[in-house]
PDB file of C-alpha atoms and ligand atoms in Angstrom:
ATOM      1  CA  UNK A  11     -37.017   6.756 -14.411  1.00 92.00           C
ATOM      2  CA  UNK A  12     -33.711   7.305 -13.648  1.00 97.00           C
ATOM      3  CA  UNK A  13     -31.981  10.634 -15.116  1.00 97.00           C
ATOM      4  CA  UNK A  14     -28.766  10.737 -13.035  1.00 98.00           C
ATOM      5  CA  UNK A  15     -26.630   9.171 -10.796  1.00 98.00           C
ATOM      6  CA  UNK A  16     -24.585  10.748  -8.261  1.00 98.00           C
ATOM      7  CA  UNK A  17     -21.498   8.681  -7.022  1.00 98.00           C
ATOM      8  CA  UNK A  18     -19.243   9.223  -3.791  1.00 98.00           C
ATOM      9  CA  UNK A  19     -15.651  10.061  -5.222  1.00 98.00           C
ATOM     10  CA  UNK A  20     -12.813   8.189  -2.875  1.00 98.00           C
ATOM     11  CA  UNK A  21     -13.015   4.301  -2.568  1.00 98.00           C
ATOM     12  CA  UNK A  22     -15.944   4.935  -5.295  1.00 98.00           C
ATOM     13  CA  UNK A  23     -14.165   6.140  -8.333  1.00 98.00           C
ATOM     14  CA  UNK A  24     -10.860   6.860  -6.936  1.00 98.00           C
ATOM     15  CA  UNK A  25      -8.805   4.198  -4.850  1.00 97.00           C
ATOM     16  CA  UNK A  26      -7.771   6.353  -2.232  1.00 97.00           C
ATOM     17  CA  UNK A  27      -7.364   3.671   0.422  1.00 97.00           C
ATOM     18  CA  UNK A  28      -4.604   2.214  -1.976  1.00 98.00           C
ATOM     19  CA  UNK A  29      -3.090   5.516  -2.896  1.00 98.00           C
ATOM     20  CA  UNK A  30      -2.101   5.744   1.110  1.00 98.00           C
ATOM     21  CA  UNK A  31      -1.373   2.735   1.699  1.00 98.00           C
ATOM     22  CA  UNK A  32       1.211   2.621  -1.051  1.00 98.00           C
ATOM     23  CA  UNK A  33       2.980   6.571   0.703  1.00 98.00           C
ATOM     24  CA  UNK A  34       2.525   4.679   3.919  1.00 98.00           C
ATOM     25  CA  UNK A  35       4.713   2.229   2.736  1.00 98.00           C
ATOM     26  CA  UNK A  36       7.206   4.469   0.428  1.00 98.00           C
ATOM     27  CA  UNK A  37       7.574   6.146   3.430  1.00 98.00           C
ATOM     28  CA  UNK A  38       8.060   4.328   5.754  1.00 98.00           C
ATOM     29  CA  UNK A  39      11.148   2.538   3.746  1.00 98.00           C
ATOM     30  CA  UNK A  40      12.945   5.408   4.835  1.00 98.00           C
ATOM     31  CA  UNK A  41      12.824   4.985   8.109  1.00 98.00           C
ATOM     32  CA  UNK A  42      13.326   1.180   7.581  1.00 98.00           C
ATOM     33  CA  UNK A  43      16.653   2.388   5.793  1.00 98.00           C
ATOM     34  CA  UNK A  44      17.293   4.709   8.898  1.00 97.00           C
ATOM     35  CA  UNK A  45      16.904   3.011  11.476  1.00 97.00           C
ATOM     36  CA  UNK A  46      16.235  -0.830  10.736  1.00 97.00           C
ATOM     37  CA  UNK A  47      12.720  -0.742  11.982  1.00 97.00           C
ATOM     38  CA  UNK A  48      10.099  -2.695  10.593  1.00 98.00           C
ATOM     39  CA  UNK A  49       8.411  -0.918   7.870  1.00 98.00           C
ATOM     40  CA  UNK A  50       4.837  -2.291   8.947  1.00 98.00           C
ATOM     41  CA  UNK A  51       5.041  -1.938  12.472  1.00 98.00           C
ATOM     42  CA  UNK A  52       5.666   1.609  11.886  1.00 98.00           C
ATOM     43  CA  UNK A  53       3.256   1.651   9.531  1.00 98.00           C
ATOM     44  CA  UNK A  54       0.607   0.477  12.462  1.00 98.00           C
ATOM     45  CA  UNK A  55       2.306   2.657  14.843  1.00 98.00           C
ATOM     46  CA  UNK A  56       1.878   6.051  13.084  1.00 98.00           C
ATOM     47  CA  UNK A  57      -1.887   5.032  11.919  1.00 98.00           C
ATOM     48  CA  UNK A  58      -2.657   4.651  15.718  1.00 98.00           C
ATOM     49  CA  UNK A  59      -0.978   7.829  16.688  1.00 98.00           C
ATOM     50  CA  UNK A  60      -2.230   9.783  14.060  1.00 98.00           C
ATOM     51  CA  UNK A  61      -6.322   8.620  14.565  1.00 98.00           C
ATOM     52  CA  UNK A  62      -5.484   9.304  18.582  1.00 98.00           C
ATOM     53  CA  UNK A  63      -4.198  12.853  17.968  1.00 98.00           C
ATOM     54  CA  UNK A  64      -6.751  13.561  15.719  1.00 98.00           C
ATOM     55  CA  UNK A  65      -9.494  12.897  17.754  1.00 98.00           C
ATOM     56  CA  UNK A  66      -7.754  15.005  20.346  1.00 98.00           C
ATOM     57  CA  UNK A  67      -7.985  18.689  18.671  1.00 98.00           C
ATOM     58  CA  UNK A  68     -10.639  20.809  18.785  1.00 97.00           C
ATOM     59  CA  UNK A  69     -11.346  20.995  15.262  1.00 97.00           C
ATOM     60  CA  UNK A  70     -12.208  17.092  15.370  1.00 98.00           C
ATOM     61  CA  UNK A  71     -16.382  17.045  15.800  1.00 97.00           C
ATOM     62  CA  UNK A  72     -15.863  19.603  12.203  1.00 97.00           C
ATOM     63  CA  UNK A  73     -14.200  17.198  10.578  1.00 97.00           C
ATOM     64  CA  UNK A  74     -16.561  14.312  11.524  1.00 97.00           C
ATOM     65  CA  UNK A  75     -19.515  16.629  10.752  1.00 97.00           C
ATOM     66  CA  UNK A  76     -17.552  17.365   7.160  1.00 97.00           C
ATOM     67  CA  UNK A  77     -15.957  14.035   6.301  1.00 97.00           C
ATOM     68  CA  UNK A  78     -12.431  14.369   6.557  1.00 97.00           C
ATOM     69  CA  UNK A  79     -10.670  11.632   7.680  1.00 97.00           C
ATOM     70  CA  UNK A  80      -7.584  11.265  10.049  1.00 98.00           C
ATOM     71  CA  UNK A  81      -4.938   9.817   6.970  1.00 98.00           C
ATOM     72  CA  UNK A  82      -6.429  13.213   4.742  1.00 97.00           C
ATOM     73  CA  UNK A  83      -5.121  15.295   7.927  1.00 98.00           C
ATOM     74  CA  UNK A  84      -2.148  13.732   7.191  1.00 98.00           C
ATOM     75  CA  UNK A  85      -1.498  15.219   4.141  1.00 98.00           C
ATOM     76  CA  UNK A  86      -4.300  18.087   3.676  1.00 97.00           C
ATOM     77  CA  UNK A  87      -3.340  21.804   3.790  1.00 95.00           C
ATOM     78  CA  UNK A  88      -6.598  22.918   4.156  1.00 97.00           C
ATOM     79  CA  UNK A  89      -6.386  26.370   2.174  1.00 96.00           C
ATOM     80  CA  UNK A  90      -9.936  26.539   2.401  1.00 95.00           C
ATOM     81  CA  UNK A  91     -12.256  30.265   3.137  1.00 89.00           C
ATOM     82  CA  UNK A  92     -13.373  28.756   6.516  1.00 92.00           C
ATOM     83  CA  UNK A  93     -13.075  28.917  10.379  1.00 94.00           C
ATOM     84  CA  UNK A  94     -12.681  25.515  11.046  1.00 96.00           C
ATOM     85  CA  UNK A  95     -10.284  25.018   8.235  1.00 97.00           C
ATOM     86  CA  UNK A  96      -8.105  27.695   8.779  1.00 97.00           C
ATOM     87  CA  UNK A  97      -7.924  25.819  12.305  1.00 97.00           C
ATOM     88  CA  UNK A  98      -7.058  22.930  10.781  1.00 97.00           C
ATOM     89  CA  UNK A  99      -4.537  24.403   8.804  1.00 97.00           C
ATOM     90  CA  UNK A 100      -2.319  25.935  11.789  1.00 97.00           C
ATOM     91  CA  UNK A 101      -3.292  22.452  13.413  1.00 98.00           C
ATOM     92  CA  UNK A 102      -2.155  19.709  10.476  1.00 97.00           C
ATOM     93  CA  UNK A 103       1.940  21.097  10.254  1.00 97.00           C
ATOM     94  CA  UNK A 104       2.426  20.062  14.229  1.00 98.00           C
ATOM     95  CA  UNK A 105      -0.258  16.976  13.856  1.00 98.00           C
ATOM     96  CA  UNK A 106       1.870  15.159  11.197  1.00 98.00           C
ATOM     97  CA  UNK A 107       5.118  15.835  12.946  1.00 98.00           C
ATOM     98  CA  UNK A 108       3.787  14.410  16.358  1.00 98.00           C
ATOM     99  CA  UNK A 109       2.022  11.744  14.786  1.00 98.00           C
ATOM    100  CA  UNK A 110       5.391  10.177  13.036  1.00 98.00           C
ATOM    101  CA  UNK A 111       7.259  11.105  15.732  1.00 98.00           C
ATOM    102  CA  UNK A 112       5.068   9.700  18.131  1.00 98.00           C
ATOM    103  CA  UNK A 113       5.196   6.080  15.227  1.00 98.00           C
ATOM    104  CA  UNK A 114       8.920   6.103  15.830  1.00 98.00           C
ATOM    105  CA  UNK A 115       8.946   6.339  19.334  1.00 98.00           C
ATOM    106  CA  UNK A 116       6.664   3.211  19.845  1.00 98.00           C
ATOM    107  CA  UNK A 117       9.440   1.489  18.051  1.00 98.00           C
ATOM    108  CA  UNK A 118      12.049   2.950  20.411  1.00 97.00           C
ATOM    109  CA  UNK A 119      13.496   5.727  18.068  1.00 98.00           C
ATOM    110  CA  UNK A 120      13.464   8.790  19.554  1.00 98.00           C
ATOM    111  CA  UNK A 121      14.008  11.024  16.418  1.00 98.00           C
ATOM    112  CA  UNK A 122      11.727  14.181  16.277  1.00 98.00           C
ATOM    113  CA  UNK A 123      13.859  15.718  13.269  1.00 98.00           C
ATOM    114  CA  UNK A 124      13.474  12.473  11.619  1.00 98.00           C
ATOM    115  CA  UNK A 125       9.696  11.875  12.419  1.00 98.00           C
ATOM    116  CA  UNK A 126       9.186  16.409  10.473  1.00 98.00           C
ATOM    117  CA  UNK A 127      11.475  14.369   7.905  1.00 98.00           C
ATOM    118  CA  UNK A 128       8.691  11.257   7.373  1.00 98.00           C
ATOM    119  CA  UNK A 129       6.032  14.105   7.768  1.00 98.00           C
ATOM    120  CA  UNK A 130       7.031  16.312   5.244  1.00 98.00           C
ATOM    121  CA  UNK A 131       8.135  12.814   3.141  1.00 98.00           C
ATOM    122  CA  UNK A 132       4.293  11.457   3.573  1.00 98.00           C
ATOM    123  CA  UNK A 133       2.220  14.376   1.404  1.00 98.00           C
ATOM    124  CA  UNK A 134       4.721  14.117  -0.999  1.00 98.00           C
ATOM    125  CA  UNK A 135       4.457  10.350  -1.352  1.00 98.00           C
ATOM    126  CA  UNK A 136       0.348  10.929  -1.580  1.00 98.00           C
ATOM    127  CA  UNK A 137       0.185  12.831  -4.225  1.00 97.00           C
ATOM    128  CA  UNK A 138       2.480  10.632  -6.240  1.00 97.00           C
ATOM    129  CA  UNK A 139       0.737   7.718  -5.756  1.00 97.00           C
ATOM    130  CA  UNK A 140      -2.823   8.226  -7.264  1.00 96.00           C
ATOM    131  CA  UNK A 141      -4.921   5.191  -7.838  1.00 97.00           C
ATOM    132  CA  UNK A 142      -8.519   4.758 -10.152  1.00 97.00           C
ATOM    133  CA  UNK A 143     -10.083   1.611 -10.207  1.00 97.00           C
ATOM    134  CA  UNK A 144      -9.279  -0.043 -13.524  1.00 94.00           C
ATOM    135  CA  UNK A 145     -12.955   0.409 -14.383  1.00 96.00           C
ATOM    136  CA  UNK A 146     -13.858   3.855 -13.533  1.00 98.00           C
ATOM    137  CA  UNK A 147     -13.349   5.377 -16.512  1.00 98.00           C
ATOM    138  CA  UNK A 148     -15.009   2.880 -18.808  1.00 97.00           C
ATOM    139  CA  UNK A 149     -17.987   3.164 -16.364  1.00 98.00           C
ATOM    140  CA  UNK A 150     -18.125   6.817 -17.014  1.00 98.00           C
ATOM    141  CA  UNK A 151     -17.707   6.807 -20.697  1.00 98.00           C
ATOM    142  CA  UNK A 152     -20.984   4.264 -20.806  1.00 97.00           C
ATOM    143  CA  UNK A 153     -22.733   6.294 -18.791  1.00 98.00           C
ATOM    144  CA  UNK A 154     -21.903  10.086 -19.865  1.00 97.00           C
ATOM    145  CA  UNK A 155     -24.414  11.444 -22.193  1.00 95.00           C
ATOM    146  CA  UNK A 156     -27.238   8.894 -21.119  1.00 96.00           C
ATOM    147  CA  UNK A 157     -27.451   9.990 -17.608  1.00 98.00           C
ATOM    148  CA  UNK A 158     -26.527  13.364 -15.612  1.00 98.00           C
ATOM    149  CA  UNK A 159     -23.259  12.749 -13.336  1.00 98.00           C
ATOM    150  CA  UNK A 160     -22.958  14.392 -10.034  1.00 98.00           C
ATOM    151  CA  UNK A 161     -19.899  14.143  -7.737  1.00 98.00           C
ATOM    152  CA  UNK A 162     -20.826  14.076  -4.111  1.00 98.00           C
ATOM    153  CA  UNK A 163     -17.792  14.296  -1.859  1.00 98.00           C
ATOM    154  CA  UNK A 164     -17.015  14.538   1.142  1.00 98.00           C
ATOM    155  CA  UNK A 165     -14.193  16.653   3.058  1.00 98.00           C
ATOM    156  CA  UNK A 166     -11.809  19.894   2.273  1.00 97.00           C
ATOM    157  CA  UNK A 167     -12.784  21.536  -1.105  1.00 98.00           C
ATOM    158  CA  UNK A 168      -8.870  21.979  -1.140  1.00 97.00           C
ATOM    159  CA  UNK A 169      -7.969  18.443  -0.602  1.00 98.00           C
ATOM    160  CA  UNK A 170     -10.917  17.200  -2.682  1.00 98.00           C
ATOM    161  CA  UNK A 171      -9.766  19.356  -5.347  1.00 98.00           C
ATOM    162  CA  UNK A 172      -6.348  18.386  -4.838  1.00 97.00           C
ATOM    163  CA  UNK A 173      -7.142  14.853  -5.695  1.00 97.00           C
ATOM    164  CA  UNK A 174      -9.193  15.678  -8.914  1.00 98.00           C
ATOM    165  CA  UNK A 175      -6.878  17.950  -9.722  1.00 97.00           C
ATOM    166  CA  UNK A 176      -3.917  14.626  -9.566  1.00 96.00           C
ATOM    167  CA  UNK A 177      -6.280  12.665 -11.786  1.00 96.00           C
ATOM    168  CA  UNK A 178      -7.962  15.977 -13.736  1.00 96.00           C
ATOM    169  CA  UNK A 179      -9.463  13.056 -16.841  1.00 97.00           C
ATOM    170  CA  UNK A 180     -12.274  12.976 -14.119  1.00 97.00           C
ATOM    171  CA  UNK A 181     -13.773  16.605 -13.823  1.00 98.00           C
ATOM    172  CA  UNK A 182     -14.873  16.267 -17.106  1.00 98.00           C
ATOM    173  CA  UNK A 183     -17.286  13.984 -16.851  1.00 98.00           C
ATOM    174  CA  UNK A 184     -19.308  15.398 -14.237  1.00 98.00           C
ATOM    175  CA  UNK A 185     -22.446  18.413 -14.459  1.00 98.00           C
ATOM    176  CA  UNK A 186     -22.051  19.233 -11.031  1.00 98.00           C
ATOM    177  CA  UNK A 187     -19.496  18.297  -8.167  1.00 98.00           C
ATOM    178  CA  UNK A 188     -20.764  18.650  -4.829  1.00 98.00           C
ATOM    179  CA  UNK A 189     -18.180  18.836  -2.190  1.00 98.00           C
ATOM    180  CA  UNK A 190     -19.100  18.972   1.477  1.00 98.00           C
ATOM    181  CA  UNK A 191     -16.626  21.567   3.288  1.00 97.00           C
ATOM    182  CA  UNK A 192     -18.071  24.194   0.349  1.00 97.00           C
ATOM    183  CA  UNK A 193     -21.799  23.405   1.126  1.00 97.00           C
ATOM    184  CA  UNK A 194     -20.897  22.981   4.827  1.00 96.00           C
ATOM    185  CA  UNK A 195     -22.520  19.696   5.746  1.00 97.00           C
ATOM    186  CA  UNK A 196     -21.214  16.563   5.030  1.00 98.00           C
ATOM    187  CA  UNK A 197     -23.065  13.044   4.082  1.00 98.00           C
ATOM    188  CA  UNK A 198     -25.195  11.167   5.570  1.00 98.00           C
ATOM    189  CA  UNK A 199     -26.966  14.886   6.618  1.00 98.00           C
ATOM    190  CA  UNK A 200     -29.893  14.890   3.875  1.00 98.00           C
ATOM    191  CA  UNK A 201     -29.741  18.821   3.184  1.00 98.00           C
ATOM    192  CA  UNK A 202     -26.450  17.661   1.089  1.00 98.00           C
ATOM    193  CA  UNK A 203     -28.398  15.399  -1.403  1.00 98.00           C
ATOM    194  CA  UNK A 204     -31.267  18.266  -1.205  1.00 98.00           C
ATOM    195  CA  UNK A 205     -28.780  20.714  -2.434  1.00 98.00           C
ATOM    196  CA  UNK A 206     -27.439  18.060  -4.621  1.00 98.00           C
ATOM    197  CA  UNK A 207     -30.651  17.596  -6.104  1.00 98.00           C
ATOM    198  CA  UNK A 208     -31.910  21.335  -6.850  1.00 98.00           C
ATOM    199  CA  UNK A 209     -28.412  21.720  -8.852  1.00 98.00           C
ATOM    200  CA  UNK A 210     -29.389  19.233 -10.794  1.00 98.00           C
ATOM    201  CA  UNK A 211     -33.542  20.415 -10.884  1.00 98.00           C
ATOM    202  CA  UNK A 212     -34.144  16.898 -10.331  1.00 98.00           C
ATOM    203  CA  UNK A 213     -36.740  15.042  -8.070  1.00 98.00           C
ATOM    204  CA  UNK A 214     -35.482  12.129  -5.336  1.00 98.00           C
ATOM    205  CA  UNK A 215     -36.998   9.636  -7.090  1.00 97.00           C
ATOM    206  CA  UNK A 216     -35.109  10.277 -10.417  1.00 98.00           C
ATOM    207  CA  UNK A 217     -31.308   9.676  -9.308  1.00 98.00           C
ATOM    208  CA  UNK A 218     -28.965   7.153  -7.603  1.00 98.00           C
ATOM    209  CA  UNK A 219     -26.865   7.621  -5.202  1.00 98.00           C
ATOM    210  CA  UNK A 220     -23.806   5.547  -5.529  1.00 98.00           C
ATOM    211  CA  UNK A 221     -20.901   4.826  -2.885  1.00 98.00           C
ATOM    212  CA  UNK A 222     -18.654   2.618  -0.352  1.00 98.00           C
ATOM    213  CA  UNK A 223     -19.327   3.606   2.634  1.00 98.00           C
ATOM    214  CA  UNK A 224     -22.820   2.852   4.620  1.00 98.00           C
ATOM    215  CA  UNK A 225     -22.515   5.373   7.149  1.00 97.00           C
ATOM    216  CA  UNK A 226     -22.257   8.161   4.780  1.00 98.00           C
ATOM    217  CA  UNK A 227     -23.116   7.558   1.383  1.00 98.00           C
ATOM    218  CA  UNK A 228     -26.101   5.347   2.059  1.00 98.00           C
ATOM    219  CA  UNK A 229     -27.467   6.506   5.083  1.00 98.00           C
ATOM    220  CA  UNK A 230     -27.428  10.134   3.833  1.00 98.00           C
ATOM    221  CA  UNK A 231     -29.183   8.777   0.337  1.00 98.00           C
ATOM    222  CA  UNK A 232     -32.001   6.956   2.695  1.00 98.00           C
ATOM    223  CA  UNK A 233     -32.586   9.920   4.767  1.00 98.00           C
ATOM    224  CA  UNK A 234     -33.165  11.868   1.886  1.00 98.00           C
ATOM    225  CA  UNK A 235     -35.122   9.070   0.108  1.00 98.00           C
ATOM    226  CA  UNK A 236     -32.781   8.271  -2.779  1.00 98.00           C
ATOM    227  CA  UNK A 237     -32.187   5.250  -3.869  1.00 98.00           C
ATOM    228  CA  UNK A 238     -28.960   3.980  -2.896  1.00 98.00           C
ATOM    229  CA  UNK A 239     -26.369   1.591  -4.250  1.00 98.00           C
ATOM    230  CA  UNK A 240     -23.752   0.352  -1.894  1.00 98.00           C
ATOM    231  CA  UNK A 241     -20.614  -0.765  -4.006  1.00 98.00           C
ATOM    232  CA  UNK A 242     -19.057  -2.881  -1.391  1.00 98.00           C
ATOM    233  CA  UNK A 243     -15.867  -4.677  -3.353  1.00 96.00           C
ATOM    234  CA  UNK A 244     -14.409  -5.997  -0.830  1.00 93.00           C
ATOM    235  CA  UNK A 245     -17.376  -8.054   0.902  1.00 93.00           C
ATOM    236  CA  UNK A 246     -17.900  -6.425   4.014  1.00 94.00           C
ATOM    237  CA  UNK A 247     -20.529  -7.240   6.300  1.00 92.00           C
ATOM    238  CA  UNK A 248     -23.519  -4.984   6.339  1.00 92.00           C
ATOM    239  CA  UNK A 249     -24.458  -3.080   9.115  1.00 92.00           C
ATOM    240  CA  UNK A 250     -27.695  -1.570  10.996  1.00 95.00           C
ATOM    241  CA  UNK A 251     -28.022   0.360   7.446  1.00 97.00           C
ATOM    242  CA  UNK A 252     -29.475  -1.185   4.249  1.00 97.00           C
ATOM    243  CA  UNK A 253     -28.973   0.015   0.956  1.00 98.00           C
ATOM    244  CA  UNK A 254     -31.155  -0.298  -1.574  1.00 98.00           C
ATOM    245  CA  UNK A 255     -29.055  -2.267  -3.801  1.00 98.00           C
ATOM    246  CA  UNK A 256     -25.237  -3.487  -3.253  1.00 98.00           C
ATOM    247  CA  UNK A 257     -23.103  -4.595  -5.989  1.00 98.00           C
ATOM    248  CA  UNK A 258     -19.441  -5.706  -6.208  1.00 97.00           C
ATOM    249  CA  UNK A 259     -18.694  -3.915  -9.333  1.00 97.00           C
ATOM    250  CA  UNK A 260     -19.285  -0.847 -10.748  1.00 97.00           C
ATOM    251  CA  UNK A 261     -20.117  -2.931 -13.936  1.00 97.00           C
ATOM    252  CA  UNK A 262     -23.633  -4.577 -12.049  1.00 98.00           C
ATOM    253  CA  UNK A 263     -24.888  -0.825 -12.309  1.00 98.00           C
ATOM    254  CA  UNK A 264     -25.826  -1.092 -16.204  1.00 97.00           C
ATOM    255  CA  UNK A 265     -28.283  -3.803 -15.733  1.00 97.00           C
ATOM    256  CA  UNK A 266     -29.532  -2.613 -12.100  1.00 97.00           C
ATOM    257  CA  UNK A 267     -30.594   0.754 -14.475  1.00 97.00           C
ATOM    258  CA  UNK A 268     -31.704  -0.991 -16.928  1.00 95.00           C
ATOM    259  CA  UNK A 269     -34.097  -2.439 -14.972  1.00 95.00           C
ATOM    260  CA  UNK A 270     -35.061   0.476 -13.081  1.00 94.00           C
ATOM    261  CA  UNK A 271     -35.464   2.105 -16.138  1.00 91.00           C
ATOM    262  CA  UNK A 272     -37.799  -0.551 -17.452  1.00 88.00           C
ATOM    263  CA  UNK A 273     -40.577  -0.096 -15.502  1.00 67.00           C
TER     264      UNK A 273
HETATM  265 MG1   MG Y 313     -16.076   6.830  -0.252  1.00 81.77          MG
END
């Protein structure tokens, strides 16, 4: 018997992908209107620069350990009670600065007053531009009140709360919200869906884990033998790890628990 699910928040619920893609592109317009240079190619350029540099700092094997990605560095401030944040947060100011300066240069502008300009431009953009799947909140209305909802995230509380706090009709639904730089271990380690779990005083075998990404979501949900449901919209090929269910929807979930809930 299923009594709650517990679903990964970005490129789950929230389309964060989309969201900066979209200040990607707003922003780098303005440098198209600048200097002529191709909007995409910069694009490309500053994504390369930005995943090199952050693998480069010292705070990086934290962040892969917590779940924050090189595009939330980006735009994070990191405000968070922690060692390893408060690194990050002297770290991020310089990162984004280097890392569109560094975009520009590839394309032969060397502009570091411009490239602070496109850094500073970037958060803004981010926070403009949030995205839900057109479905989210439908799913959540069906399921609210028949199941317990947990939000398991991972990466800064700040930035995590930053996003909810962009699309605040979310919070609401949930009991709990579970977000790793607060516990301080990120997905796929188990002792995250553990301490998910005795929030909720629930056993494994009464909750499903779902989310996008196999390496986290699903992996950490095997480990930690919950049943996992890989949403997986845009038909990507499966890996080494193998979910328990996949769906392309987050509509498939309301037979897939009906029939779990049959038996
Ligand atoms: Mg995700």
């Amino acid at each position: 018997m299923i009594k709650a699910i517990f679903f990964d928040l970005d490129d789950t619920l929230l389309w964060d992908q989309k969201s900066i893609q979209e200040a990607f592109v707003a922003t780098c317009k303005v440098a198209e209107e600048r200097y002529g240079v191709d909007a995409t190619v910069l694009e490309d350029a500053v994504r390369e620069a930005a995943r090199n540099l952050y693998s480069s700092y010292e705070t990086y094997s934290f962040t892969q350990m917590i779940g924050i990605n090189p595009f939330e560095g980006l735009w994070g401030n990191f405000l968070d009670d922690h060692d390893d944040f408060r690194k990050m947060k002297e770290i991020v100011p310089g990162y984004r600065k280097e890392a569109w300066t560094a975009g520009l240069k590839a394309l032969g502008v060397d502009d570091p007053e411009f490239g602070y300009e496109l850094a500073e431009r970037f958060p803004e953009e981010r926070r403009n531009l949030p995205f839900v799947y057109e479905e989210t909140f439908q799913i959540l209305d069906s399921l609210k009140g028949k199941y317990q909802l947990l939000l398991l995230t991972n990466g800064s509380p700040d930035l995590q709360n930053t996003k909810l706090s962009i699309t605040p009709e979310l919070v609401p639904y949930f009991d709990q919200i579970v977000i790793s730089g607060a516990y301080g271990r990120g997905k796929p380690d188990p002792s995250i869906f553990g301490h998910a779990l005795s929030l909720m005083e629930l056993e494994k075998e009464e909750v499903l884990m779902v989310g996008d990404n196999l390496m986290t979501d699903i992996l950490g949900a095997n480990r930690a033998g919950i049943k996992s449901v890989w949403i997986n919209r845009h038909d990507k090929e499966r890996n080494e790890v193998i979910p328990t269910y996949e769906i392309h929807h987050l509509e498939e979930l309301f037979p897939l628990l009906d029939e779990l809930n049959k038996k």
